[in-house]
Amino acid sequence: MKFMFIFTTFFTILLLSACENNEDREMTVKSENTNCETLDESAQIQITSGLKARILKKGFGRAAVNGDYAKTNVWLWLYDESKENNRGKFIWESGSRPFEFQLGANQVIKGWDLGVPCMLEGELRELIIEGDLGYGSSGAGEIPPNATLLFEIELIKLSASD
């Protein structure tokens, strides 16, 4: 009987410590995403200087973190305050072939590496990215130097890195 009591007590302590470690791990992930829920009065998220986001459609599941592989649908315009919805000249869309990249691996412009984390699968997000977080003073193709860009990004699927 005494053995059963000791065994049960030990097992309970072990189980509780495992749960606490899991909660600590979840808190670490949440602390990496501290800017995820900071909305201002216009429903925009100020991620960092030169980068704003607005959630157009809520997603589901866990938040994207650096190291994840993201499969996305993308639309790109030049930002123009004088145009409807600030959408100036249309530049590009991913079309029927989703655009895939790894977050935080410098495979995309810095505005994406900072603006896509915290997105949920299924979420549609608008990113307004100033030139220094976009293509900078060199520009790219139809994108002039130091252009502010407006992206709509739909996060289709997240895959964790191995």
Tab-separated table of C-alpha atoms in Angstrom:
chain	number	residue	atom	x	y	z
A	1	MET	CA	0.000	0.000	0.000
A	2	LYS	CA	2.830	2.368	0.903
A	3	PHE	CA	4.541	1.573	-2.411
A	4	MET	CA	1.346	2.411	-4.337
A	5	PHE	CA	1.074	5.781	-2.562
A	6	ILE	CA	4.718	6.661	-3.355
A	7	PHE	CA	4.324	5.522	-6.967
A	8	THR	CA	1.099	7.549	-7.421
A	9	THR	CA	2.669	10.645	-5.849
A	10	PHE	CA	5.791	10.356	-8.021
A	11	PHE	CA	3.719	9.821	-11.190
A	12	THR	CA	1.509	12.845	-10.387
A	13	ILE	CA	4.544	15.094	-9.842
A	14	LEU	CA	6.104	13.864	-13.084
A	15	LEU	CA	2.883	14.499	-14.990
A	16	LEU	CA	2.489	18.007	-13.544
A	17	SER	CA	6.087	18.944	-14.355
A	18	ALA	CA	5.591	17.779	-17.951
A	19	CYS	CA	2.504	19.992	-18.235
A	20	GLU	CA	4.414	22.965	-16.842
A	21	ASN	CA	7.202	22.439	-19.388
A	22	ASN	CA	4.623	22.344	-22.185
A	23	GLU	CA	3.085	25.598	-20.924
A	24	ASP	CA	6.571	27.165	-20.786
A	25	ARG	CA	7.148	26.116	-24.394
A	26	GLU	CA	3.787	27.626	-25.429
A	27	MET	CA	4.640	30.850	-23.589
A	28	THR	CA	7.963	31.009	-25.482
A	29	VAL	CA	6.134	30.779	-28.802
A	30	LYS	CA	3.622	33.411	-27.667
A	31	SER	CA	6.406	35.745	-26.506
A	32	GLU	CA	8.023	35.540	-29.961
A	33	ASN	CA	4.740	36.883	-31.355
A	34	THR	CA	4.242	39.819	-28.982
A	35	ASN	CA	3.150	42.170	-31.791
A	36	CYS	CA	0.442	39.827	-33.042
A	37	GLU	CA	-2.529	41.510	-31.396
A	38	THR	CA	-1.501	45.191	-31.239
A	39	LEU	CA	-4.283	46.868	-33.237
A	40	ASP	CA	-4.742	50.637	-33.357
A	41	GLU	CA	-8.065	52.469	-33.723
A	42	SER	CA	-8.038	51.978	-37.514
A	43	ALA	CA	-7.620	48.171	-37.110
A	44	GLN	CA	-4.012	48.333	-38.318
A	45	ILE	CA	-1.037	46.633	-36.736
A	46	GLN	CA	2.111	48.757	-36.535
A	47	ILE	CA	4.706	45.999	-36.728
A	48	THR	CA	7.769	48.229	-36.932
A	49	SER	CA	8.698	51.575	-38.389
A	50	GLY	CA	7.908	51.426	-42.102
A	51	LEU	CA	5.635	48.385	-41.876
A	52	LYS	CA	1.890	48.306	-41.186
A	53	ALA	CA	-0.503	45.396	-41.476
A	54	ARG	CA	-4.257	45.079	-41.573
A	55	ILE	CA	-6.140	41.807	-41.248
A	56	LEU	CA	-8.689	41.551	-44.072
A	57	LYS	CA	-9.869	38.017	-43.243
A	58	LYS	CA	-9.223	36.131	-40.020
A	59	GLY	CA	-7.399	32.843	-40.130
A	60	PHE	CA	-7.270	29.782	-37.884
A	61	GLY	CA	-4.712	27.550	-36.187
A	62	ARG	CA	-1.289	28.481	-34.915
A	63	ALA	CA	0.621	31.640	-35.762
A	64	ALA	CA	3.467	31.583	-38.272
A	65	VAL	CA	6.960	31.850	-36.782
A	66	ASN	CA	10.448	32.221	-38.239
A	67	GLY	CA	11.643	28.944	-39.710
A	68	ASP	CA	8.180	27.938	-40.953
A	69	TYR	CA	7.607	27.324	-44.643
A	70	ALA	CA	4.702	29.410	-45.923
A	71	LYS	CA	2.596	28.762	-49.008
A	72	THR	CA	0.860	32.008	-50.022
A	73	ASN	CA	-1.272	33.729	-52.614
A	74	VAL	CA	0.065	37.227	-53.271
A	75	TRP	CA	-1.059	40.459	-54.947
A	76	LEU	CA	1.203	43.524	-55.240
A	77	TRP	CA	0.420	47.181	-55.966
A	78	LEU	CA	2.412	50.359	-55.628
A	79	TYR	CA	1.023	52.236	-52.622
A	80	ASP	CA	-0.816	55.418	-53.633
A	81	GLU	CA	-2.822	57.405	-51.068
A	82	SER	CA	-4.763	59.164	-53.855
A	83	LYS	CA	-6.207	55.893	-55.217
A	84	GLU	CA	-9.093	53.782	-53.946
A	85	ASN	CA	-7.930	51.530	-51.086
A	86	ASN	CA	-4.431	53.036	-51.610
A	87	ARG	CA	-3.887	50.655	-54.530
A	88	GLY	CA	-1.843	52.343	-57.209
A	89	LYS	CA	-0.367	50.576	-60.198
A	90	PHE	CA	-0.910	46.807	-60.107
A	91	ILE	CA	2.472	45.041	-60.321
A	92	TRP	CA	2.142	41.288	-59.778
A	93	GLU	CA	0.126	38.338	-58.475
A	94	SER	CA	1.039	34.753	-57.740
A	95	GLY	CA	-1.896	33.522	-59.841
A	96	SER	CA	-2.707	29.824	-59.872
A	97	ARG	CA	0.745	28.918	-58.560
A	98	PRO	CA	1.187	29.806	-54.850
A	99	PHE	CA	4.379	31.555	-53.772
A	100	GLU	CA	6.379	29.549	-51.216
A	101	PHE	CA	9.218	30.673	-48.960
A	102	GLN	CA	10.790	30.090	-45.540
A	103	LEU	CA	10.168	32.779	-42.931
A	104	GLY	CA	13.252	34.495	-41.552
A	105	ALA	CA	15.596	32.936	-44.135
A	106	ASN	CA	16.112	36.154	-46.163
A	107	GLN	CA	14.382	34.607	-49.186
A	108	VAL	CA	11.979	37.564	-49.481
A	109	ILE	CA	12.081	41.289	-48.780
A	110	LYS	CA	12.571	42.295	-45.151
A	111	GLY	CA	8.977	43.608	-44.922
A	112	TRP	CA	7.706	40.088	-45.547
A	113	ASP	CA	10.070	38.466	-43.041
A	114	LEU	CA	8.728	40.928	-40.440
A	115	GLY	CA	5.088	41.081	-41.600
A	116	VAL	CA	4.143	37.449	-42.205
A	117	PRO	CA	5.031	36.049	-38.763
A	118	CYS	CA	1.919	35.983	-36.560
A	119	MET	CA	-0.332	35.273	-39.553
A	120	LEU	CA	-2.671	32.310	-39.214
A	121	GLU	CA	-3.467	29.786	-41.940
A	122	GLY	CA	-6.370	31.104	-43.991
A	123	GLU	CA	-5.666	34.708	-43.001
A	124	LEU	CA	-5.667	37.450	-45.622
A	125	ARG	CA	-3.439	40.343	-44.594
A	126	GLU	CA	-2.606	43.657	-46.185
A	127	LEU	CA	0.989	44.813	-45.707
A	128	ILE	CA	2.092	48.378	-46.394
A	129	ILE	CA	5.866	48.258	-46.739
A	130	GLU	CA	8.016	51.376	-47.076
A	131	GLY	CA	10.997	51.361	-49.436
A	132	ASP	CA	13.750	50.516	-46.957
A	133	LEU	CA	11.923	47.284	-46.011
A	134	GLY	CA	11.087	46.577	-49.666
A	135	TYR	CA	13.367	46.923	-52.670
A	136	GLY	CA	15.200	50.001	-51.373
A	137	SER	CA	17.031	52.536	-53.500
A	138	SER	CA	17.594	50.079	-56.363
A	139	GLY	CA	13.934	49.194	-56.993
A	140	ALA	CA	13.133	46.084	-59.041
A	141	GLY	CA	11.562	45.806	-62.492
A	142	GLU	CA	8.392	47.939	-62.467
A	143	ILE	CA	8.998	48.924	-58.840
A	144	PRO	CA	10.703	52.319	-58.674
A	145	PRO	CA	13.460	53.104	-56.155
A	146	ASN	CA	12.265	53.651	-52.566
A	147	ALA	CA	8.665	52.772	-53.494
A	148	THR	CA	6.120	52.032	-50.779
A	149	LEU	CA	4.397	48.749	-51.610
A	150	LEU	CA	0.978	47.357	-50.801
A	151	PHE	CA	0.721	43.584	-50.660
A	152	GLU	CA	-2.260	41.364	-50.012
A	153	ILE	CA	-1.024	38.043	-48.703
A	154	GLU	CA	-3.204	35.007	-48.114
A	155	LEU	CA	-1.499	32.363	-46.001
A	156	ILE	CA	-2.672	29.074	-47.474
A	157	LYS	CA	-0.529	26.615	-45.518
A	158	LEU	CA	2.208	26.556	-42.892
A	159	SER	CA	4.765	23.782	-42.550
A	160	ALA	CA	7.215	23.633	-39.664
A	161	SER	CA	10.904	23.397	-40.499
A	162	ASP	CA	12.527	20.031	-39.883
